[in-house]
Tab-separated table of C-alpha atoms in Angstrom:
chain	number	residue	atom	x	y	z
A	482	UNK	CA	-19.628	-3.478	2.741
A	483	UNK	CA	-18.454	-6.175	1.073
A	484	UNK	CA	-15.066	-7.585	1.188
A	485	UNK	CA	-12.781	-9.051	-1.550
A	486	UNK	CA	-9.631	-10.917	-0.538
A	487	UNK	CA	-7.377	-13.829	-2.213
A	488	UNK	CA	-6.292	-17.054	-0.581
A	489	UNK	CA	-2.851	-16.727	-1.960
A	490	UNK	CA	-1.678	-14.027	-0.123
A	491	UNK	CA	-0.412	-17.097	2.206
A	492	UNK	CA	2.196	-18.479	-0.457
A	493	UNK	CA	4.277	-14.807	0.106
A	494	UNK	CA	5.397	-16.233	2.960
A	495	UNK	CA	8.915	-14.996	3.442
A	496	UNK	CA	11.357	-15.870	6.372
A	497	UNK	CA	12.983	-13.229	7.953
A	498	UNK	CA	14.036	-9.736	6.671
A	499	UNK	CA	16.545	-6.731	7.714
A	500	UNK	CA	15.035	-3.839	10.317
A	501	UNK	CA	17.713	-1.290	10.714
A	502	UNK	CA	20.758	-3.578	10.373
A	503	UNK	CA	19.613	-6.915	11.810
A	504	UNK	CA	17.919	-9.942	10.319
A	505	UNK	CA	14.718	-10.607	11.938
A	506	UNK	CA	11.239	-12.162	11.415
A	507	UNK	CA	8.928	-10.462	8.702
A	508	UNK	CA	6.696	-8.303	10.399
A	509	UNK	CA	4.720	-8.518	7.190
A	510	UNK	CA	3.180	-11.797	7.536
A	511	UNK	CA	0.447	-14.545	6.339
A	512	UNK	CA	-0.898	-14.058	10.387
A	513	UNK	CA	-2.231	-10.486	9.704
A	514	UNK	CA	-4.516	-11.096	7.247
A	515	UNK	CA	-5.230	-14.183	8.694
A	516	UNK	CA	-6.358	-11.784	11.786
A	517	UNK	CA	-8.404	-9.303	9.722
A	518	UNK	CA	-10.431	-12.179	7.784
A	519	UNK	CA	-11.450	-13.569	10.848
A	520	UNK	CA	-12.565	-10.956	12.359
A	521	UNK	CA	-14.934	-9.805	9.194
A	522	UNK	CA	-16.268	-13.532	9.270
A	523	UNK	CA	-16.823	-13.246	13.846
A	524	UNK	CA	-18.229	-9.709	13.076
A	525	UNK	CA	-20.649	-10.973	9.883
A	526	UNK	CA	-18.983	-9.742	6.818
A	527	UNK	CA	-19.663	-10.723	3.509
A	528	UNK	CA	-16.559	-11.955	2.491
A	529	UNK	CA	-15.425	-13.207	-1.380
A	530	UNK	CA	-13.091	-14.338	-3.365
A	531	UNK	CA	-11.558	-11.506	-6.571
A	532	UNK	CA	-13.541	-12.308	-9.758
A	533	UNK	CA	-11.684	-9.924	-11.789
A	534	UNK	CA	-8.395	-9.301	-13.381
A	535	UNK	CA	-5.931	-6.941	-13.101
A	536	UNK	CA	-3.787	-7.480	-16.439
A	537	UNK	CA	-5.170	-4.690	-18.514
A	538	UNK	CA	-4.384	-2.120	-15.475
A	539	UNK	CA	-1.066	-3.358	-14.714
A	540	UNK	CA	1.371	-2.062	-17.721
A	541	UNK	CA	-1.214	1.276	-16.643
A	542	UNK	CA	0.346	1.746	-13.760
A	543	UNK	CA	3.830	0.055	-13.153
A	544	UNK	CA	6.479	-0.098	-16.564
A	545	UNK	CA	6.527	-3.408	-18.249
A	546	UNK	CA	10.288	-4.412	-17.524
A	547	UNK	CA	9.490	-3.900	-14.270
A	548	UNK	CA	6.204	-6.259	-14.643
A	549	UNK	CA	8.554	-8.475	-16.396
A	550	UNK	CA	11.049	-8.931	-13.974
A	551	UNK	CA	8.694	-8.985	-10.746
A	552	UNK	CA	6.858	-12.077	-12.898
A	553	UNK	CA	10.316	-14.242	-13.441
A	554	UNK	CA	12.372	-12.769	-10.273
A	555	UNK	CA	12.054	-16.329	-8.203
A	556	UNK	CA	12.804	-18.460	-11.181
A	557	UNK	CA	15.649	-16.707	-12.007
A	558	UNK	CA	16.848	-16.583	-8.327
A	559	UNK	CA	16.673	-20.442	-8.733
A	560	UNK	CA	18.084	-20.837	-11.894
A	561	UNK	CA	21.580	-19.829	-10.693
A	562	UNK	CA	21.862	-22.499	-8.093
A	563	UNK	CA	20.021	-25.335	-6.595
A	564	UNK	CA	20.307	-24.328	-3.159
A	565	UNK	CA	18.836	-20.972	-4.191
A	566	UNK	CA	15.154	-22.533	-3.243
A	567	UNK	CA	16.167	-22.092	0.515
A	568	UNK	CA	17.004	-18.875	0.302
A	569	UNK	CA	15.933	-15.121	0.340
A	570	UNK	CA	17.524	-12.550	-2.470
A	571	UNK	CA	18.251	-8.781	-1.371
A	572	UNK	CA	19.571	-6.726	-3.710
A	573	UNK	CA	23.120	-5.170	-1.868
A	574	UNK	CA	23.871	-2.189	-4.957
A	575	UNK	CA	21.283	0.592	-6.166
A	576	UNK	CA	21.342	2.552	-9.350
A	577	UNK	CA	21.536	6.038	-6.920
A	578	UNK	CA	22.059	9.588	-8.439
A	579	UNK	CA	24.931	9.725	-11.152
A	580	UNK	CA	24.778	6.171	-11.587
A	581	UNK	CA	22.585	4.714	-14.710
A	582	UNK	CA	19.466	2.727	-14.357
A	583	UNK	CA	18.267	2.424	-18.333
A	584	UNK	CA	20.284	-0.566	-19.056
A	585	UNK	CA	19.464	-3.894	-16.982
A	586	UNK	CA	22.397	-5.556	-15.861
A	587	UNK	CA	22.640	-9.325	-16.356
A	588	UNK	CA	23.647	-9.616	-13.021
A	589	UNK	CA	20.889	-11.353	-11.023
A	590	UNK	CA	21.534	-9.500	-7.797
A	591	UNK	CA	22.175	-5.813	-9.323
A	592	UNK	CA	19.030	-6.527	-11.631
A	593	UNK	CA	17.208	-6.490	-7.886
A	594	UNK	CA	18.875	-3.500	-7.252
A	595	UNK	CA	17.699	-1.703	-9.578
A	596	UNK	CA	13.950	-2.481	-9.266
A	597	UNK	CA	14.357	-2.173	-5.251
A	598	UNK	CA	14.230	1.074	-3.157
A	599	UNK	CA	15.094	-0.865	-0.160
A	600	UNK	CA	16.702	-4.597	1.011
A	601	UNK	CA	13.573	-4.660	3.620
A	602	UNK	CA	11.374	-6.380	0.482
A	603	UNK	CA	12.061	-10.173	1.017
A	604	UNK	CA	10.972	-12.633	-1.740
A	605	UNK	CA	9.441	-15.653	-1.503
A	606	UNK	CA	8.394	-18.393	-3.838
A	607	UNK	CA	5.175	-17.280	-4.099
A	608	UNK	CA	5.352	-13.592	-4.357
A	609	UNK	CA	4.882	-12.518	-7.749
A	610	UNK	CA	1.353	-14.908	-7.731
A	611	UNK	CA	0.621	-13.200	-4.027
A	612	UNK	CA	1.188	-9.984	-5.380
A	613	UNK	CA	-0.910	-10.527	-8.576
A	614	UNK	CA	-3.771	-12.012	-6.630
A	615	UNK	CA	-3.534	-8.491	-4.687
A	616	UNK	CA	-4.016	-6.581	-8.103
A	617	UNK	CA	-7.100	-8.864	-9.058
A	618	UNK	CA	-8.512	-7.872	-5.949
A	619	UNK	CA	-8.056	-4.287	-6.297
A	620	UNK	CA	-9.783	-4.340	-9.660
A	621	UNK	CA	-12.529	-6.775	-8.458
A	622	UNK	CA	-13.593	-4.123	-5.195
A	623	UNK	CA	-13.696	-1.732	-8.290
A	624	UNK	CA	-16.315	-3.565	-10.011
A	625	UNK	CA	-18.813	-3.696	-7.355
A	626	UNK	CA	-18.793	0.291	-7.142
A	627	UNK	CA	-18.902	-0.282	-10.857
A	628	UNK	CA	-22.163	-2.298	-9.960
A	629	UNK	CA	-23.731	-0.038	-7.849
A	630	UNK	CA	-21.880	-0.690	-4.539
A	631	UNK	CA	-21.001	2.272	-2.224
A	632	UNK	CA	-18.349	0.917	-0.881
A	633	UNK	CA	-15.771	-2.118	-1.134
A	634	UNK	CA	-12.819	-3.660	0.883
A	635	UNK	CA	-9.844	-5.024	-0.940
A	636	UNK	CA	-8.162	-7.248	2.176
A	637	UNK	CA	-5.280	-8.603	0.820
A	638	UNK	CA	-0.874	-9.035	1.157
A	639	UNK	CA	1.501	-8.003	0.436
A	640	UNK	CA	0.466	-4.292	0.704
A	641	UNK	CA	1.391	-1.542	-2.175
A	642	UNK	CA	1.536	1.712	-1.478
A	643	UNK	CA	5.343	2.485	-1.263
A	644	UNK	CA	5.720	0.413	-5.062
A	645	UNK	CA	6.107	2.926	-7.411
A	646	UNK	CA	5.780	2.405	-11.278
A	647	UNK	CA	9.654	0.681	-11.866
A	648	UNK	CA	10.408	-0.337	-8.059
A	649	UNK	CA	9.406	-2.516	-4.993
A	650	UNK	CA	10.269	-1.170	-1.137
A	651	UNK	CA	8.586	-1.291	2.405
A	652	UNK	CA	7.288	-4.826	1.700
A	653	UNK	CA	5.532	-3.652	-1.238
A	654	UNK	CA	5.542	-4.807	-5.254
A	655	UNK	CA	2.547	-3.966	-7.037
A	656	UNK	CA	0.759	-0.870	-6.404
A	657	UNK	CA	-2.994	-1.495	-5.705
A	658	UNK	CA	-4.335	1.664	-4.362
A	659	UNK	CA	-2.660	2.865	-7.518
A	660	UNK	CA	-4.501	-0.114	-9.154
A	661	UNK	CA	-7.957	0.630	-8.161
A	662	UNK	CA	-7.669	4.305	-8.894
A	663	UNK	CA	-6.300	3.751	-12.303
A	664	UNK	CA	-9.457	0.887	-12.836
A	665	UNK	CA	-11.794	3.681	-11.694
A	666	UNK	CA	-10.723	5.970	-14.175
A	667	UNK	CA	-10.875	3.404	-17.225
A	668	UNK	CA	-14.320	3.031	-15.476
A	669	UNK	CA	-15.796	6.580	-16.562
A	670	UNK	CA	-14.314	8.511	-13.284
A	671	UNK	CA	-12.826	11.789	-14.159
A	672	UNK	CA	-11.488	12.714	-10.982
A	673	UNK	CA	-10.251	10.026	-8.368
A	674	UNK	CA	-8.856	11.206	-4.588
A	675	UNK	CA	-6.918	8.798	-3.086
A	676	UNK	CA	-5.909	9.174	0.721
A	677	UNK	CA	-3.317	7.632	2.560
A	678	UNK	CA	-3.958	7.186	6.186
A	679	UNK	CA	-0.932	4.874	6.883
A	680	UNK	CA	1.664	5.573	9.342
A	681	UNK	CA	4.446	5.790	6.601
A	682	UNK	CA	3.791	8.038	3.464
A	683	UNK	CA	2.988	6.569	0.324
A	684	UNK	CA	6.110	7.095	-1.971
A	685	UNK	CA	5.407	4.540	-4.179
A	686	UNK	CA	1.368	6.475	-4.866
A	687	UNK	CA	2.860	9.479	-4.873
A	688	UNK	CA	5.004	9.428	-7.916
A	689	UNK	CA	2.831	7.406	-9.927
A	690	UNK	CA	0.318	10.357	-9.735
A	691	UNK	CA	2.816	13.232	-9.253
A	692	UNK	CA	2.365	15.024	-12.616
A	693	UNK	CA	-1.334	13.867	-13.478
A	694	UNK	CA	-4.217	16.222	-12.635
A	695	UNK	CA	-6.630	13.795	-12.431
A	696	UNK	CA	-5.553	11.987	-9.413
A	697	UNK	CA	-5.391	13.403	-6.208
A	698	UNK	CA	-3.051	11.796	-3.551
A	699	UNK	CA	-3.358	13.295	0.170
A	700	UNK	CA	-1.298	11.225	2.475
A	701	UNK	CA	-1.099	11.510	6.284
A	702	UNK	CA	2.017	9.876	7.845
A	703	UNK	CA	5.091	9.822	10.046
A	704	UNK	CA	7.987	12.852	9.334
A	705	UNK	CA	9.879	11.270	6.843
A	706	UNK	CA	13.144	13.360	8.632
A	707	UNK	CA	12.936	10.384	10.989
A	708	UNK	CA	10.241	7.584	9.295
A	709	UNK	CA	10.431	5.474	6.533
A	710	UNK	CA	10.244	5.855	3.405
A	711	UNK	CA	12.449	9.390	4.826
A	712	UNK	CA	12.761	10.334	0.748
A	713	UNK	CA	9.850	11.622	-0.082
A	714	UNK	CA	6.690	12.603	1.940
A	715	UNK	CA	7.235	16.679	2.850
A	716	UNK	CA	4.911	19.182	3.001
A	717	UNK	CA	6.749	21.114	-0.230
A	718	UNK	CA	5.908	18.319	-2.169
A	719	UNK	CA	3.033	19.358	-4.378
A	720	UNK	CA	2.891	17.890	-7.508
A	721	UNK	CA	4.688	18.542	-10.819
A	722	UNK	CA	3.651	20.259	-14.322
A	723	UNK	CA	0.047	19.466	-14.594
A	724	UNK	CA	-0.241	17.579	-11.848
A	725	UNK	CA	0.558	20.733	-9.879
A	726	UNK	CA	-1.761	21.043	-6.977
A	727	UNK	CA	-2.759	17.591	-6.826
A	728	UNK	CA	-0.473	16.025	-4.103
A	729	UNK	CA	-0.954	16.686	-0.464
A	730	UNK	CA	1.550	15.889	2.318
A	731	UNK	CA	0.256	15.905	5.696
A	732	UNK	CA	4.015	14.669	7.694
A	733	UNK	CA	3.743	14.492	11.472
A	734	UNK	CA	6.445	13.637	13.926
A	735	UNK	CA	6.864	10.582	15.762
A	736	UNK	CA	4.704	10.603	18.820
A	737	UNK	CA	1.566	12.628	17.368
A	738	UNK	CA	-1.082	12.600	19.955
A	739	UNK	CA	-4.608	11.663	18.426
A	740	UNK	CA	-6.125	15.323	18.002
A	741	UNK	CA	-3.315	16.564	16.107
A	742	UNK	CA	-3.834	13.768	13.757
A	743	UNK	CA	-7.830	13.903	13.363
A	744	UNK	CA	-6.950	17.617	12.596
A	745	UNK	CA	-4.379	16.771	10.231
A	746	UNK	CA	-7.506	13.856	8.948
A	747	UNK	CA	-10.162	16.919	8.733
A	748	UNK	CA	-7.419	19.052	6.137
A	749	UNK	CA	-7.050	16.075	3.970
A	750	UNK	CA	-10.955	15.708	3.929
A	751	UNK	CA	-11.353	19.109	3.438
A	752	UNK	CA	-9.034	18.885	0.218
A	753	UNK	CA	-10.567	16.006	-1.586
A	754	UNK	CA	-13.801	17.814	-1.270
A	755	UNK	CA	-12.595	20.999	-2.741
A	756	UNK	CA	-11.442	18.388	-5.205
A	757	UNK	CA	-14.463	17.356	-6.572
A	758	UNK	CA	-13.557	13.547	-6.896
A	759	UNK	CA	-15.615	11.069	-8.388
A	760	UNK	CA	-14.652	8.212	-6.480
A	761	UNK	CA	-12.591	7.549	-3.361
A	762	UNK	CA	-9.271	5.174	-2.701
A	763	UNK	CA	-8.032	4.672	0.919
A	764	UNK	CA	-5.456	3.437	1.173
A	765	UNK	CA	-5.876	1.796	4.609
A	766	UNK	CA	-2.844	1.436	7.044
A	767	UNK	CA	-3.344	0.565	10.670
A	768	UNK	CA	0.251	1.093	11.817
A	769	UNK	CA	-0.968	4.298	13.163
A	770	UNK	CA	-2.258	2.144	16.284
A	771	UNK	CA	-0.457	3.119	19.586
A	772	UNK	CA	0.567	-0.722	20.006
A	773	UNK	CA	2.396	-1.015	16.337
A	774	UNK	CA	5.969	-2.242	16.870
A	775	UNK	CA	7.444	-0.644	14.103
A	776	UNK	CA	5.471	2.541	14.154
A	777	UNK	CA	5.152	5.411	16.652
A	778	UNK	CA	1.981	7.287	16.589
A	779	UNK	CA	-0.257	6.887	19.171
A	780	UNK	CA	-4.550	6.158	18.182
A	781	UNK	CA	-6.537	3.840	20.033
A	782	UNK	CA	-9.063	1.192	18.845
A	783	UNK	CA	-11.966	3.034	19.057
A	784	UNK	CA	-10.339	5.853	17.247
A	785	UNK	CA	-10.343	3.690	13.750
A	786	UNK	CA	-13.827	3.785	14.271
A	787	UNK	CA	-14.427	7.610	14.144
A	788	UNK	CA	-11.392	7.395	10.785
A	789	UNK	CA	-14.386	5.439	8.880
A	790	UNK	CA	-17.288	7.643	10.288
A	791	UNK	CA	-15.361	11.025	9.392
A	792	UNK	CA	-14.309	9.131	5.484
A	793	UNK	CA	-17.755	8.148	5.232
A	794	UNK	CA	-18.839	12.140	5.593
A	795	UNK	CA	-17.331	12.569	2.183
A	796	UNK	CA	-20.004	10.638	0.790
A	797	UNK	CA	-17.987	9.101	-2.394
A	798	UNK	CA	-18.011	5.601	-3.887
A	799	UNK	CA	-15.230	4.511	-1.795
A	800	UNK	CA	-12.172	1.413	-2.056
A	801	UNK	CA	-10.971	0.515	0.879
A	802	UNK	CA	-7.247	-0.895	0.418
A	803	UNK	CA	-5.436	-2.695	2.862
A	804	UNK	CA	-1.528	-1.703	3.233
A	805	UNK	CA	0.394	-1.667	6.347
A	806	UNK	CA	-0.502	-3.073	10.234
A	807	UNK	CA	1.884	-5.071	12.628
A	808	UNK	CA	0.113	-5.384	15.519
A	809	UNK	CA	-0.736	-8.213	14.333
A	810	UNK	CA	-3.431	-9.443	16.953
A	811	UNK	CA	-5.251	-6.339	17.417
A	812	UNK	CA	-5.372	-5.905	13.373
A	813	UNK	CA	-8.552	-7.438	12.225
A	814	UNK	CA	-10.222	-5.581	15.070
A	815	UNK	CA	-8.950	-2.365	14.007
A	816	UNK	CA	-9.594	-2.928	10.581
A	817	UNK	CA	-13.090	-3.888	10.787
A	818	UNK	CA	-13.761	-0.887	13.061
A	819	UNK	CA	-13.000	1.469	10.456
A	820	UNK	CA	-15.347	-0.212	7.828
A	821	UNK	CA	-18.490	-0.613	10.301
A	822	UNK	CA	-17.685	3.701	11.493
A	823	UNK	CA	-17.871	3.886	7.573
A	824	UNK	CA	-20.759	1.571	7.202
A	825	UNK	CA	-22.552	3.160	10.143
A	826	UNK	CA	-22.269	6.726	8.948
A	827	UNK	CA	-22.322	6.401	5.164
């Protein structure tokens, strides 16, 4: 399987960030893809740089004032003062329920607000170009299934899945599982699955796709009663108007011992099959790993190997998309597990 990252990821390289209440160091970091790279290059990989890009897909899948304001956020940070450089925005005021989000206010700081689900995004310099690069890569793993490929790995930071079409949270701005499934479809798919196996459920994938029939998002994740994103994610979430049918929530509580969750993996298998897809996003969290610090189910290494062997039973051109992870040592191991059980069984 080949592998497609981008060497910018590094430049989103944010300080610290807020974890329930107190400022700490980013647990989203340059280090764990640093991690995973290396250990596709120790394991023999083949590992390349994104070819493609993403700017037809974007305006696709995320709005344009959105796309706007992600692309100029930084330089307008530092436009209001010079000492602005050295320091991280979060929003502090959100457009909730009665209040309106149509108009953008000129207000630097509530204009964050209002594209933010969440003040646990930080912003760096270098995000918007990180978070581009991302998108290229997405579309570039696309075009080697487009060539004939089985399968593809898009390893890249920061990770997407809780960015929906108008709004960044959980570390996330652009969307890239979103990306490639929205590529594959311009690319002659009619019906694209994608499945979420990260510990936290993928708000941002899930209303991008919510009313569409064409899409199918299955997500396995943490009881949003008690995880993150806690908004969205239950099982009585289904999909709306056409896309009725097409959205599968698989919550489980904190603690989840590994046979309830390969259970839980067999039911979302068993859906994208009755499906019919074409093609096949994952997108590919590893903060399901007993050792994550921020996370709290409970597999083993090993066990990422059986995830790939049991996707790779589906037997679909498949995009692998990397999203979540904080154990950050024991990352590139896990991840590269999961692509040689794939590899191995495909």
């Amino acid at each position: 399987m080949i592998t497609v990252i981008s060497r910018q990821h590094s430049i989103h390289n944010p300080k610290f960030e807020f974890y329930r209440g107190e400022k700490v160091p980013c647990f989203e970091s340059p280090q764990r893809l640093e991690y995973v790279i290396q250990a596709l290059h120790d394991r023999g990989h083949d590992v390349r740089e994104a070819e493609q890009l993403s700017d037809r897909v974007l305006p696709t899948v995320h709005s344009q004032r959105y796309l706007q304001f992600l692309a100029s956020a930084w330089d307008q940070w530092t436009a209001l003062a010079a000492d602005n450089i050295d320091k991280q925005p979060f929003p502090s005021v959100w457009p909730v329920r009665s209040l309106r989000s149509d108009i953008e206010p000129k207000n630097f700081i509530a204009r964050l607000g209002l594209y933010s689900m969440d003040n646990g995004t930080p912003m760096a310099a270098g995000t918007w170009v990180a978070a581009k690069a991302g998108a290229d890569a997405a579309v570039s793993a696309v075009a080697l299934l487009n060539a004939g490929h089985t399968s593809a790995f898009c390893a890249t930071r920061p990770p997407g899945h809780h960015a929906g079409p108008d709004f960044m949270g959980g570390y996330c701005f652009l969307n890239n599982a979103a990306i490639a499934a929205q590529s594959l479809r311009d690319s002659g798919c009619q019906r694209v699955a994608i499945i979420d196996v990260d510990y936290h459920h993928g708000n941002g994938t899930q209303t991008i796709f919510y009313d569409r029939p064409d899409v199918l998002f299955v997500s396995l994740h943490g009881d949003p009663r008690t995880e993150y994103p806690f908004y969205l994610g239950h099982a009585d979430e289904t999909g709306r108007g056409a896309g009725q049918g097409y959205n599968l929530n698989l919550p489980m509580t904190a603690g989840t011992d590994t046979a309830t969750w390969f259970a839980a993996l067999d039911t979302a298998c068993r859906q994208i099959i009755r499906f019919q897809a074409d093609a096949l996003v994952i997108s590919l969290g590893l903060d399901t790993f007993a050792e994550d610090p921020i996370s709290r189910f409970t597999l083993q290494s090993d066990d990422f190997f059986h995830i790939g062997t049991r996707l790779a039973t589906l037997r679909l051109p498949t995009v692998f998309i990397m999203e979540g992870g904080y154990a950050t040592t024991a990352l590139g191991h896990n991840t590269v597990n999961v692509l040689e059980g794939f590899d191995n069984a495909y």
